[in-house]
């Protein structure tokens, strides 16, 4: 009696229809040559300057298209400055990257390829190399026709594949659809904390559990993030989606927090007092049991497993 009204209220406020469950690219790409081509490119190490890295080197399907590292590792094992975000549910989540410098998925797709610290690939060289491969020539012709293999069509193919990486079908989704057995009593209490006392929906609302905006959440460090024009630097970063959050540790833009429990403590404390700029969060009066319940709820956001492969 206690759970169904909450589910119906939240579902009505969030959407009129659920996201589709995770689907294998094998199914999605079978009728879409752009998706099939993008999947092949995503796993191809020729997209890196030394031939050792592919997009999947940092966006591992087994790790929900993240990498499990504190920060990403680029060319020559160089540690980069930011954590690798999971590539899930990207269609409606622009702008992209932690600082929002890519306005479209197509723009984002080429950035790591050309970055000298990431994949370090010369784009004209990449165009020539792929044009020398008869299979790629045929695939690009099927997917795009003229003009064939260009950096633009490479980006479009990668973006087409990335748009198929959908996380849904979680126990939380089933609960919102009316299956009152999908969440435990502890998880339902955690959902109440999430949408109430914990103030999580201030930034993590909607079906994708993100506001797609930029905030200072009190993480210490010198990374300027996306400073607001005309104001003192505030180190604001893109709000990530919380879908599959339990599988994409560590957390925050710098990967500085290892567990969901530690993330909850960070927010309950109002952030790190050493962080620069004005925080967009404040201390929360959460009991130990409420923190446990919130962590339990967050673990209900894992989507249905997909079968992702380069083939």
Coordinates of N, CA and C in Angstrom, one line a residue, residues 57-296:
X57 N 39.2 1.3 -25.5 CA 40.3 1.2 -24.5 C 39.9 2.0 -23.2
X58 N 39.2 3.1 -23.4 CA 38.7 3.8 -22.2 C 37.2 3.6 -22.0
X59 N 36.5 3.2 -23.0 CA 35.1 3.0 -22.9 C 34.8 1.5 -23.1
X60 N 35.1 0.7 -22.0 CA 35.0 -0.7 -22.1 C 33.6 -1.2 -21.9
X61 N 33.0 -2.0 -22.8 CA 31.7 -2.5 -22.7 C 31.4 -3.2 -21.4
X62 N 32.5 -3.9 -20.9 CA 32.3 -4.7 -19.7 C 32.2 -3.8 -18.5
X63 N 32.5 -2.5 -18.6 CA 32.5 -1.6 -17.5 C 31.5 -0.5 -17.8
X64 N 30.4 -0.8 -18.5 CA 29.4 0.1 -18.9 C 30.0 1.3 -19.7
X65 N 30.9 1.0 -20.5 CA 31.6 2.0 -21.4 C 32.3 3.1 -20.6
X66 N 32.8 2.7 -19.5 CA 33.8 3.5 -18.7 C 35.0 2.6 -18.6
X67 N 35.9 3.0 -17.7 CA 37.1 2.1 -17.6 C 37.5 1.7 -16.2
X68 N 36.8 2.2 -15.2 CA 37.1 1.8 -13.8 C 38.4 2.4 -13.2
X69 N 39.1 3.3 -14.0 CA 40.2 4.0 -13.4 C 39.9 5.3 -12.8
X70 N 40.8 5.8 -11.9 CA 40.6 7.1 -11.3 C 40.5 8.1 -12.4
X71 N 41.5 8.2 -13.3 CA 41.4 9.1 -14.4 C 41.8 8.2 -15.7
X72 N 41.4 8.8 -16.8 CA 41.7 8.1 -18.1 C 43.2 8.0 -18.3
X73 N 43.6 7.0 -19.1 CA 45.0 6.8 -19.5 C 45.1 6.9 -21.0
X74 N 46.0 7.8 -21.5 CA 46.1 8.0 -22.9 C 47.3 7.4 -23.5
X75 N 47.8 8.1 -24.6 CA 49.0 7.7 -25.3 C 50.2 7.5 -24.4
X76 N 50.9 6.4 -24.7 CA 52.1 6.1 -23.9 C 51.8 6.0 -22.4
X77 N 50.6 5.6 -22.1 CA 50.2 5.4 -20.7 C 50.2 6.7 -19.9
X78 N 50.1 7.8 -20.5 CA 50.0 9.1 -19.8 C 48.7 9.2 -19.1
X79 N 48.7 9.5 -17.8 CA 47.5 9.7 -17.0 C 46.9 11.1 -17.4
X80 N 45.7 11.1 -17.7 CA 45.0 12.3 -18.1 C 44.4 12.9 -16.8
X81 N 43.7 14.1 -16.9 CA 43.3 14.8 -15.7 C 41.9 14.5 -15.2
X82 N 41.1 13.8 -16.1 CA 39.7 13.5 -15.7 C 39.3 12.1 -15.8
X83 N 38.3 11.7 -15.0 CA 37.7 10.4 -15.0 C 37.0 10.2 -16.3
X84 N 37.0 8.9 -16.8 CA 36.3 8.6 -18.0 C 34.8 8.4 -17.8
X85 N 33.9 9.2 -18.4 CA 32.5 9.1 -18.2 C 32.0 7.9 -18.9
X86 N 30.9 7.2 -18.4 CA 30.3 6.1 -19.1 C 29.5 6.6 -20.3
X87 N 29.6 5.9 -21.4 CA 28.9 6.3 -22.6 C 27.5 5.6 -22.7
X88 N 26.6 6.1 -21.9 CA 25.2 5.5 -21.9 C 24.2 6.6 -22.0
X89 N 23.1 6.3 -22.7 CA 22.0 7.2 -22.8 C 22.4 8.6 -23.3
X90 N 23.2 8.7 -24.4 CA 23.8 9.9 -24.8 C 22.9 10.8 -25.6
X91 N 21.8 10.3 -26.2 CA 21.1 11.0 -27.2 C 20.6 12.4 -26.7
X92 N 20.1 12.5 -25.5 CA 19.5 13.7 -25.0 C 20.3 14.4 -24.0
X93 N 21.6 14.1 -24.0 CA 22.5 14.6 -22.9 C 23.5 15.6 -23.3
X94 N 23.4 16.3 -24.4 CA 24.4 17.3 -24.8 C 24.2 18.5 -23.9
X95 N 25.2 19.4 -23.8 CA 26.5 19.2 -24.4 C 27.3 18.1 -23.7
X96 N 28.5 17.7 -24.3 CA 29.2 16.6 -23.9 C 30.6 16.9 -23.3
X97 N 31.1 15.9 -22.6 CA 32.4 16.0 -21.8 C 32.1 16.7 -20.5
X98 N 33.0 16.5 -19.5 CA 32.8 17.1 -18.2 C 32.7 18.6 -18.2
X99 N 33.3 19.3 -19.2 CA 33.2 20.7 -19.3 C 32.3 21.2 -20.4
X100 N 31.7 20.3 -21.0 CA 30.7 20.7 -22.0 C 31.2 21.3 -23.3
X101 N 32.5 21.1 -23.6 CA 33.0 21.8 -24.8 C 32.6 21.2 -26.1
X102 N 32.0 20.0 -26.1 CA 31.5 19.4 -27.4 C 29.9 19.6 -27.4
X103 N 29.4 20.3 -28.4 CA 28.0 20.5 -28.4 C 27.2 19.4 -29.0
X104 N 27.8 18.5 -29.8 CA 27.2 17.3 -30.4 C 28.0 16.1 -30.2
X105 N 27.4 14.9 -30.3 CA 28.1 13.7 -30.2 C 29.1 13.6 -31.4
X106 N 28.8 14.1 -32.5 CA 29.7 14.0 -33.7 C 30.9 14.9 -33.4
X107 N 30.8 16.0 -32.8 CA 31.9 16.8 -32.4 C 32.8 16.1 -31.3
X108 N 32.1 15.5 -30.4 CA 32.8 14.8 -29.3 C 33.6 13.7 -29.8
X109 N 33.1 13.0 -30.8 CA 33.7 11.7 -31.3 C 35.1 11.9 -31.8
X110 N 35.4 13.1 -32.4 CA 36.7 13.3 -33.0 C 37.7 13.9 -32.0
X111 N 37.2 14.4 -30.9 CA 38.1 15.1 -29.9 C 39.2 14.1 -29.4
X112 N 38.8 13.0 -28.8 CA 39.9 12.1 -28.3 C 40.8 11.6 -29.4
X113 N 40.3 11.4 -30.6 CA 41.1 10.9 -31.7 C 42.3 11.8 -31.9
X114 N 42.0 13.1 -32.0 CA 43.0 14.1 -32.4 C 43.8 14.7 -31.3
X115 N 43.3 14.4 -30.0 CA 44.1 15.0 -28.9 C 45.4 14.3 -28.7
X116 N 46.5 15.1 -28.7 CA 47.9 14.5 -28.6 C 48.1 13.7 -27.3
X117 N 47.3 13.9 -26.3 CA 47.5 13.2 -25.1 C 46.6 12.0 -25.0
X118 N 45.7 11.8 -25.9 CA 44.7 10.7 -25.8 C 45.1 9.7 -26.9
X119 N 44.4 9.8 -28.1 CA 44.7 8.8 -29.1 C 45.7 9.3 -30.2
X120 N 45.9 10.6 -30.2 CA 47.0 11.2 -31.0 C 47.0 10.8 -32.4
X121 N 45.8 10.8 -33.1 CA 45.7 10.4 -34.5 C 45.6 11.6 -35.4
X122 N 46.5 11.7 -36.4 CA 46.3 12.7 -37.4 C 45.1 12.4 -38.3
X123 N 44.1 13.2 -38.3 CA 42.9 12.9 -39.0 C 43.1 12.7 -40.5
X124 N 43.9 13.5 -41.2 CA 44.1 13.3 -42.7 C 44.7 11.9 -42.9
X125 N 45.6 11.5 -42.0 CA 46.2 10.2 -42.1 C 45.2 9.1 -41.9
X126 N 44.3 9.3 -41.0 CA 43.2 8.3 -40.7 C 42.4 8.2 -41.9
X127 N 42.0 9.3 -42.6 CA 41.2 9.2 -43.8 C 41.9 8.4 -44.9
X128 N 43.1 8.6 -45.0 CA 43.9 7.9 -46.1 C 44.0 6.4 -45.8
X129 N 44.2 6.1 -44.5 CA 44.4 4.7 -44.1 C 43.1 3.9 -44.3
X130 N 42.0 4.5 -43.9 CA 40.7 3.8 -44.1 C 40.3 3.7 -45.5
X131 N 40.7 4.7 -46.3 CA 40.4 4.7 -47.7 C 41.2 3.6 -48.5
X132 N 42.3 3.1 -47.9 CA 43.1 2.1 -48.5 C 42.6 0.7 -48.1
X133 N 41.6 0.6 -47.3 CA 41.0 -0.7 -46.9 C 39.7 -0.9 -47.6
X134 N 39.7 -1.9 -48.5 CA 38.5 -2.1 -49.4 C 37.2 -2.3 -48.6
X135 N 37.3 -3.0 -47.4 CA 36.1 -3.3 -46.6 C 35.6 -2.0 -46.1
X136 N 36.4 -1.1 -45.6 CA 35.9 0.2 -45.1 C 35.4 1.0 -46.2
X137 N 36.0 1.0 -47.4 CA 35.4 1.7 -48.5 C 34.0 1.3 -48.8
X138 N 33.8 0.0 -48.8 CA 32.5 -0.5 -49.1 C 31.5 -0.2 -48.0
X139 N 31.9 -0.2 -46.7 CA 31.1 0.1 -45.6 C 30.7 1.6 -45.6
X140 N 31.6 2.4 -45.8 CA 31.3 3.9 -45.9 C 30.4 4.2 -47.0
X141 N 30.6 3.5 -48.2 CA 29.8 3.8 -49.3 C 28.3 3.3 -49.0
X142 N 28.2 2.2 -48.3 CA 26.8 1.8 -48.0 C 26.2 2.7 -47.0
X143 N 27.0 3.2 -46.0 CA 26.4 4.0 -44.9 C 26.1 5.4 -45.4
X144 N 27.0 6.0 -46.2 CA 26.9 7.4 -46.5 C 26.9 7.8 -48.0
X145 N 27.2 6.8 -48.8 CA 27.3 7.2 -50.2 C 28.5 8.2 -50.4
X146 N 28.3 9.2 -51.3 CA 29.3 10.2 -51.4 C 29.1 11.2 -50.3
X147 N 30.2 11.7 -49.6 CA 31.6 11.7 -50.1 C 32.5 10.6 -49.6
X148 N 31.9 9.5 -49.1 CA 32.8 8.4 -48.6 C 33.5 8.7 -47.3
X149 N 34.8 8.4 -47.3 CA 35.5 8.4 -46.0 C 36.1 9.8 -45.8
X150 N 35.5 10.5 -44.8 CA 36.0 11.8 -44.4 C 35.9 11.8 -42.9
X151 N 36.6 12.8 -42.2 CA 36.5 12.9 -40.8 C 35.0 13.1 -40.4
X152 N 34.2 13.8 -41.2 CA 32.8 14.0 -40.9 C 32.1 12.7 -40.9
X153 N 32.2 11.8 -41.8 CA 31.5 10.6 -41.8 C 32.0 9.6 -40.8
X154 N 33.3 9.7 -40.5 CA 33.8 8.9 -39.3 C 33.1 9.3 -38.0
X155 N 33.0 10.6 -37.8 CA 32.3 11.1 -36.6 C 30.9 10.8 -36.6
X156 N 30.2 10.8 -37.7 CA 28.8 10.5 -37.8 C 28.6 9.0 -37.5
X157 N 29.5 8.2 -38.0 CA 29.3 6.7 -37.7 C 29.5 6.4 -36.3
X158 N 30.6 7.0 -35.7 CA 30.8 6.8 -34.3 C 29.6 7.2 -33.4
X159 N 29.1 8.4 -33.7 CA 28.0 8.9 -33.0 C 26.8 8.1 -33.2
X160 N 26.5 7.5 -34.4 CA 25.4 6.6 -34.6 C 25.5 5.4 -33.7
X161 N 26.7 4.8 -33.6 CA 26.8 3.7 -32.7 C 26.6 4.1 -31.2
X162 N 27.2 5.2 -30.8 CA 27.1 5.6 -29.4 C 25.7 5.9 -29.0
X163 N 24.8 6.3 -30.0 CA 23.4 6.5 -29.6 C 22.7 5.2 -29.3
X164 N 23.2 4.1 -29.7 CA 22.6 2.8 -29.4 C 22.9 2.3 -28.0
X165 N 23.8 2.9 -27.3 CA 24.2 2.4 -26.0 C 23.2 2.9 -24.9
X166 N 22.1 2.2 -24.8 CA 21.0 2.6 -24.0 C 21.0 1.8 -22.7
X167 N 20.9 2.4 -21.5 CA 20.7 1.7 -20.3 C 19.3 2.0 -19.8
X168 N 18.5 0.9 -19.7 CA 17.2 1.0 -19.1 C 16.8 -0.4 -18.7
X169 N 15.5 -0.6 -18.3 CA 15.1 -1.9 -17.9 C 15.6 -2.3 -16.5
X170 N 16.0 -1.2 -15.7 CA 16.4 -1.5 -14.3 C 15.3 -1.9 -13.4
X171 N 15.6 -2.3 -12.2 CA 14.5 -2.6 -11.3 C 13.8 -1.3 -10.9
X172 N 14.5 -0.2 -10.9 CA 13.8 1.1 -10.7 C 12.8 1.4 -11.8
X173 N 13.1 1.1 -13.1 CA 12.2 1.3 -14.2 C 10.9 0.4 -14.0
X174 N 11.2 -0.8 -13.6 CA 10.0 -1.7 -13.4 C 9.2 -1.2 -12.2
X175 N 9.8 -0.7 -11.2 CA 9.0 -0.2 -10.1 C 8.1 1.0 -10.6
X176 N 8.7 1.9 -11.3 CA 8.0 3.1 -11.8 C 6.8 2.7 -12.7
X177 N 7.0 1.5 -13.4 CA 5.9 1.0 -14.3 C 4.8 0.3 -13.5
X178 N 5.0 0.2 -12.2 CA 3.9 -0.4 -11.4 C 4.3 -1.7 -10.7
X179 N 5.5 -2.3 -11.0 CA 5.8 -3.5 -10.3 C 6.3 -3.2 -8.9
X180 N 5.5 -3.3 -8.0 CA 5.8 -2.9 -6.6 C 6.8 -3.9 -5.9
X181 N 7.0 -5.1 -6.5 CA 8.0 -6.0 -6.0 C 9.4 -5.8 -6.5
X182 N 9.6 -4.8 -7.4 CA 10.9 -4.6 -8.0 C 11.9 -4.1 -7.1
X183 N 11.5 -3.3 -6.1 CA 12.4 -2.7 -5.1 C 12.0 -3.2 -3.8
X184 N 13.1 -3.4 -3.0 CA 12.9 -3.8 -1.6 C 12.4 -2.7 -0.7
X185 N 11.9 -2.9 0.5 CA 11.4 -1.9 1.4 C 12.6 -0.9 1.6
X186 N 13.8 -1.4 1.8 CA 14.9 -0.5 2.1 C 15.2 0.4 0.9
X187 N 15.1 -0.1 -0.3 CA 15.3 0.7 -1.6 C 14.2 1.7 -1.7
X188 N 13.0 1.4 -1.4 CA 11.9 2.3 -1.5 C 12.1 3.5 -0.5
X189 N 12.6 3.1 0.7 CA 12.9 4.2 1.6 C 14.0 5.1 1.1
X190 N 15.0 4.4 0.4 CA 16.1 5.2 -0.2 C 15.6 6.1 -1.3
X191 N 14.6 5.6 -2.1 CA 14.0 6.5 -3.1 C 13.3 7.7 -2.5
X192 N 12.7 7.5 -1.3 CA 12.1 8.6 -0.6 C 13.2 9.6 -0.2
X193 N 14.3 9.2 0.3 CA 15.4 10.0 0.6 C 15.9 10.8 -0.6
X194 N 16.0 10.0 -1.7 CA 16.6 10.5 -3.0 C 15.7 11.7 -3.5
X195 N 14.4 11.5 -3.4 CA 13.5 12.5 -4.0 C 13.0 13.6 -2.9
X196 N 13.4 13.4 -1.7 CA 13.0 14.3 -0.6 C 14.2 14.9 0.2
X197 N 14.4 14.3 1.3 CA 15.4 14.9 2.2 C 16.8 15.0 1.7
X198 N 17.2 14.0 0.8 CA 18.5 14.1 0.2 C 18.7 15.1 -0.9
X199 N 17.6 15.6 -1.4 CA 17.6 16.7 -2.4 C 18.3 16.2 -3.7
X200 N 18.4 14.9 -4.0 CA 19.2 14.5 -5.1 C 18.5 14.9 -6.4
X201 N 17.2 14.9 -6.5 CA 16.5 15.2 -7.7 C 16.7 16.7 -8.1
X202 N 17.3 17.5 -7.3 CA 17.6 18.9 -7.7 C 18.4 18.9 -8.9
X203 N 19.4 17.9 -9.0 CA 20.3 17.8 -10.2 C 20.1 16.5 -10.9
X204 N 19.5 15.5 -10.3 CA 19.4 14.2 -10.9 C 18.0 13.8 -11.0
X205 N 17.2 14.6 -11.8 CA 15.8 14.3 -12.0 C 15.6 13.8 -13.4
X206 N 14.3 13.5 -13.7 CA 14.0 13.0 -15.0 C 14.4 11.5 -15.2
X207 N 14.0 10.9 -16.4 CA 14.3 9.5 -16.6 C 15.8 9.3 -16.7
X208 N 16.6 10.2 -17.2 CA 18.0 10.0 -17.3 C 18.8 10.4 -16.1
X209 N 18.0 10.9 -15.1 CA 18.6 11.2 -13.8 C 19.8 12.2 -13.8
X210 N 19.6 13.2 -14.7 CA 20.5 14.3 -14.8 C 19.8 15.5 -15.3
X211 N 20.3 16.7 -14.9 CA 19.7 17.9 -15.4 C 20.4 18.5 -16.6
X212 N 21.5 17.8 -17.0 CA 22.4 18.2 -18.1 C 23.0 19.6 -17.9
X213 N 23.1 20.0 -16.7 CA 23.7 21.3 -16.4 C 25.0 21.2 -15.7
X214 N 25.6 22.3 -15.3 CA 26.9 22.3 -14.7 C 26.9 22.9 -13.3
X215 N 27.6 22.2 -12.4 CA 27.5 22.6 -11.0 C 28.9 22.4 -10.3
X216 N 29.0 23.2 -9.3 CA 30.2 23.0 -8.4 C 29.6 22.2 -7.2
X217 N 30.1 21.0 -7.1 CA 29.6 20.1 -6.0 C 30.7 19.9 -4.9
X218 N 31.6 20.9 -4.8 CA 32.5 20.9 -3.7 C 33.6 19.9 -3.8
X219 N 34.2 19.6 -5.0 CA 35.3 18.7 -5.1 C 36.6 19.5 -5.2
X220 N 37.5 19.1 -4.3 CA 38.8 19.9 -4.2 C 39.6 19.7 -5.4
X221 N 40.5 20.6 -5.7 CA 41.4 20.5 -6.8 C 41.5 21.8 -7.7
X222 N 42.4 21.7 -8.7 CA 42.7 22.9 -9.5 C 42.1 22.9 -10.8
X223 N 41.3 21.9 -11.2 CA 40.7 21.8 -12.5 C 39.6 22.9 -12.6
X224 N 39.7 23.8 -13.5 CA 38.7 24.9 -13.6 C 37.3 24.5 -14.2
X225 N 37.3 23.3 -14.8 CA 36.0 22.8 -15.3 C 35.4 23.8 -16.3
X226 N 34.2 24.2 -16.1 CA 33.5 25.1 -17.0 C 33.2 26.4 -16.3
X227 N 34.1 27.3 -16.1 CA 33.8 28.6 -15.4 C 32.7 29.4 -16.0
X228 N 31.9 30.0 -15.2 CA 30.9 30.8 -15.8 C 31.4 32.2 -16.3
X229 N 31.0 32.5 -17.5 CA 31.6 33.8 -18.1 C 31.2 35.0 -17.2
X230 N 32.2 35.8 -17.0 CA 32.1 37.0 -16.2 C 32.0 36.9 -14.7
X231 N 32.2 35.7 -14.3 CA 32.2 35.4 -12.8 C 33.5 34.8 -12.4
X232 N 33.8 34.8 -11.1 CA 35.0 34.1 -10.6 C 34.9 32.6 -10.9
X233 N 36.0 32.0 -11.2 CA 36.0 30.6 -11.5 C 35.3 29.8 -10.4
X234 N 34.4 28.9 -10.8 CA 33.6 28.1 -9.9 C 33.8 26.6 -10.0
X235 N 34.6 26.2 -11.0 CA 34.9 24.8 -11.2 C 33.6 24.0 -11.3
X236 N 32.8 24.4 -12.3 CA 31.6 23.6 -12.5 C 31.8 22.5 -13.5
X237 N 31.1 21.4 -13.3 CA 31.2 20.2 -14.2 C 29.8 19.7 -14.5
X238 N 29.7 19.0 -15.6 CA 28.5 18.4 -16.0 C 27.9 17.4 -15.0
X239 N 26.6 17.5 -14.8 CA 26.0 16.5 -14.0 C 25.9 15.1 -14.7
X240 N 26.5 14.1 -14.2 CA 26.4 12.8 -14.8 C 25.0 12.2 -14.6
X241 N 24.6 11.3 -15.4 CA 23.4 10.4 -15.2 C 23.8 9.4 -14.1
X242 N 22.8 9.1 -13.3 CA 23.0 8.1 -12.2 C 22.7 6.7 -12.7
X243 N 22.2 6.5 -13.9 CA 21.9 5.2 -14.4 C 23.2 4.3 -14.4
X244 N 23.1 3.1 -13.9 CA 24.3 2.2 -13.8 C 25.4 2.8 -12.9
X245 N 25.1 3.7 -12.0 CA 26.1 4.4 -11.2 C 26.9 3.4 -10.3
X246 N 26.3 2.3 -9.9 CA 27.0 1.3 -9.0 C 28.1 0.6 -9.8
X247 N 28.0 0.6 -11.2 CA 29.0 -0.1 -12.0 C 30.1 0.8 -12.6
X248 N 30.0 2.1 -12.3 CA 30.9 3.0 -13.0 C 31.8 3.8 -12.0
X249 N 32.1 3.2 -10.9 CA 33.1 3.8 -10.0 C 34.5 3.9 -10.6
X250 N 35.3 4.8 -10.2 CA 35.2 5.8 -9.1 C 34.4 7.0 -9.6
X251 N 34.2 8.0 -8.8 CA 33.2 9.0 -9.0 C 33.8 10.5 -9.0
X252 N 33.0 11.4 -9.6 CA 33.4 12.8 -9.8 C 34.3 12.9 -11.0
X253 N 34.5 14.2 -11.4 CA 35.3 14.4 -12.6 C 36.7 14.0 -12.5
X254 N 37.2 13.9 -11.2 CA 38.6 13.5 -11.0 C 38.8 12.1 -10.5
X255 N 37.6 11.4 -10.4 CA 37.7 10.0 -9.9 C 38.2 9.9 -8.5
X256 N 38.0 10.9 -7.7 CA 38.6 11.0 -6.3 C 37.8 10.2 -5.3
X257 N 36.6 9.8 -5.6 CA 35.8 9.1 -4.6 C 35.5 7.7 -5.1
X258 N 35.8 6.7 -4.3 CA 35.8 5.3 -4.7 C 34.5 4.6 -4.6
X259 N 33.6 5.0 -3.7 CA 32.4 4.2 -3.4 C 31.2 5.1 -3.4
X260 N 30.0 4.5 -3.6 CA 28.8 5.2 -3.4 C 28.6 5.8 -2.0
X261 N 29.0 5.0 -1.0 CA 28.8 5.4 0.3 C 29.7 6.7 0.6
X262 N 30.9 6.8 0.0 CA 31.7 7.9 0.2 C 31.1 9.1 -0.6
X263 N 30.5 8.9 -1.7 CA 29.8 10.0 -2.4 C 28.7 10.6 -1.6
X264 N 27.9 9.7 -1.0 CA 26.8 10.2 -0.1 C 27.4 11.0 1.1
X265 N 28.5 10.5 1.7 CA 29.1 11.3 2.8 C 29.5 12.7 2.3
X266 N 30.1 12.7 1.1 CA 30.5 14.0 0.5 C 29.4 15.0 0.4
X267 N 28.2 14.5 -0.1 CA 27.1 15.4 -0.2 C 26.5 15.7 1.1
X268 N 26.4 14.8 2.0 CA 25.9 15.0 3.3 C 26.7 16.1 4.1
X269 N 28.0 16.1 3.8 CA 28.9 17.1 4.5 C 28.9 18.4 3.8
X270 N 28.2 18.5 2.7 CA 28.2 19.8 1.9 C 29.4 20.0 1.1
X271 N 30.1 18.9 0.7 CA 31.3 19.0 -0.1 C 32.6 19.1 0.7
X272 N 33.7 19.2 0.0 CA 35.0 19.3 0.6 C 35.3 20.8 0.9
X273 N 35.6 21.1 2.2 CA 35.9 22.5 2.5 C 37.1 23.1 1.8
X274 N 37.9 22.3 1.2 CA 39.1 22.8 0.4 C 38.7 23.2 -1.0
X275 N 37.5 22.8 -1.4 CA 37.1 23.1 -2.8 C 37.0 24.6 -3.1
X276 N 37.3 25.0 -4.3 CA 37.3 26.4 -4.7 C 35.9 26.8 -5.2
X277 N 35.6 28.1 -5.1 CA 34.4 28.6 -5.6 C 33.2 28.4 -4.7
X278 N 32.1 28.9 -5.1 CA 30.8 28.7 -4.4 C 30.2 27.4 -4.7
X279 N 29.9 26.6 -3.7 CA 29.4 25.3 -3.9 C 27.9 25.4 -4.2
X280 N 27.4 24.5 -5.0 CA 26.0 24.4 -5.3 C 25.3 23.4 -4.4
X281 N 26.0 22.9 -3.4 CA 25.4 22.0 -2.4 C 25.6 22.5 -1.0
X282 N 24.9 21.9 0.0 CA 25.0 22.3 1.3 C 24.8 21.1 2.2
X283 N 25.3 21.1 3.5 CA 25.2 20.0 4.4 C 23.7 19.5 4.5
X284 N 23.6 18.1 4.6 CA 22.3 17.5 4.7 C 22.2 16.7 6.0
X285 N 21.1 16.8 6.7 CA 20.9 16.1 7.9 C 20.4 14.7 7.7
X286 N 21.3 13.8 7.2 CA 20.9 12.4 6.9 C 21.4 11.5 8.0
X287 N 20.5 10.6 8.5 CA 21.0 9.6 9.5 C 21.7 8.5 8.8
X288 N 22.4 7.7 9.7 CA 23.2 6.6 9.1 C 22.2 5.6 8.4
X289 N 21.0 5.4 8.8 CA 20.1 4.5 8.1 C 19.7 5.1 6.8
X290 N 19.4 6.4 6.8 CA 19.0 7.1 5.5 C 20.1 7.0 4.5
X291 N 21.4 7.1 4.9 CA 22.5 7.0 4.0 C 22.5 5.6 3.4
X292 N 22.3 4.6 4.3 CA 22.4 3.2 3.8 C 21.2 2.9 2.8
X293 N 20.1 3.5 3.1 CA 18.9 3.3 2.2 C 19.1 4.0 0.9
X294 N 19.7 5.2 0.9 CA 20.0 5.9 -0.3 C 21.0 5.1 -1.2
X295 N 22.0 4.5 -0.6 CA 23.0 3.7 -1.3 C 22.3 2.5 -1.9
X296 N 21.4 1.9 -1.2 CA 20.7 0.7 -1.7 C 19.8 1.1 -2.9

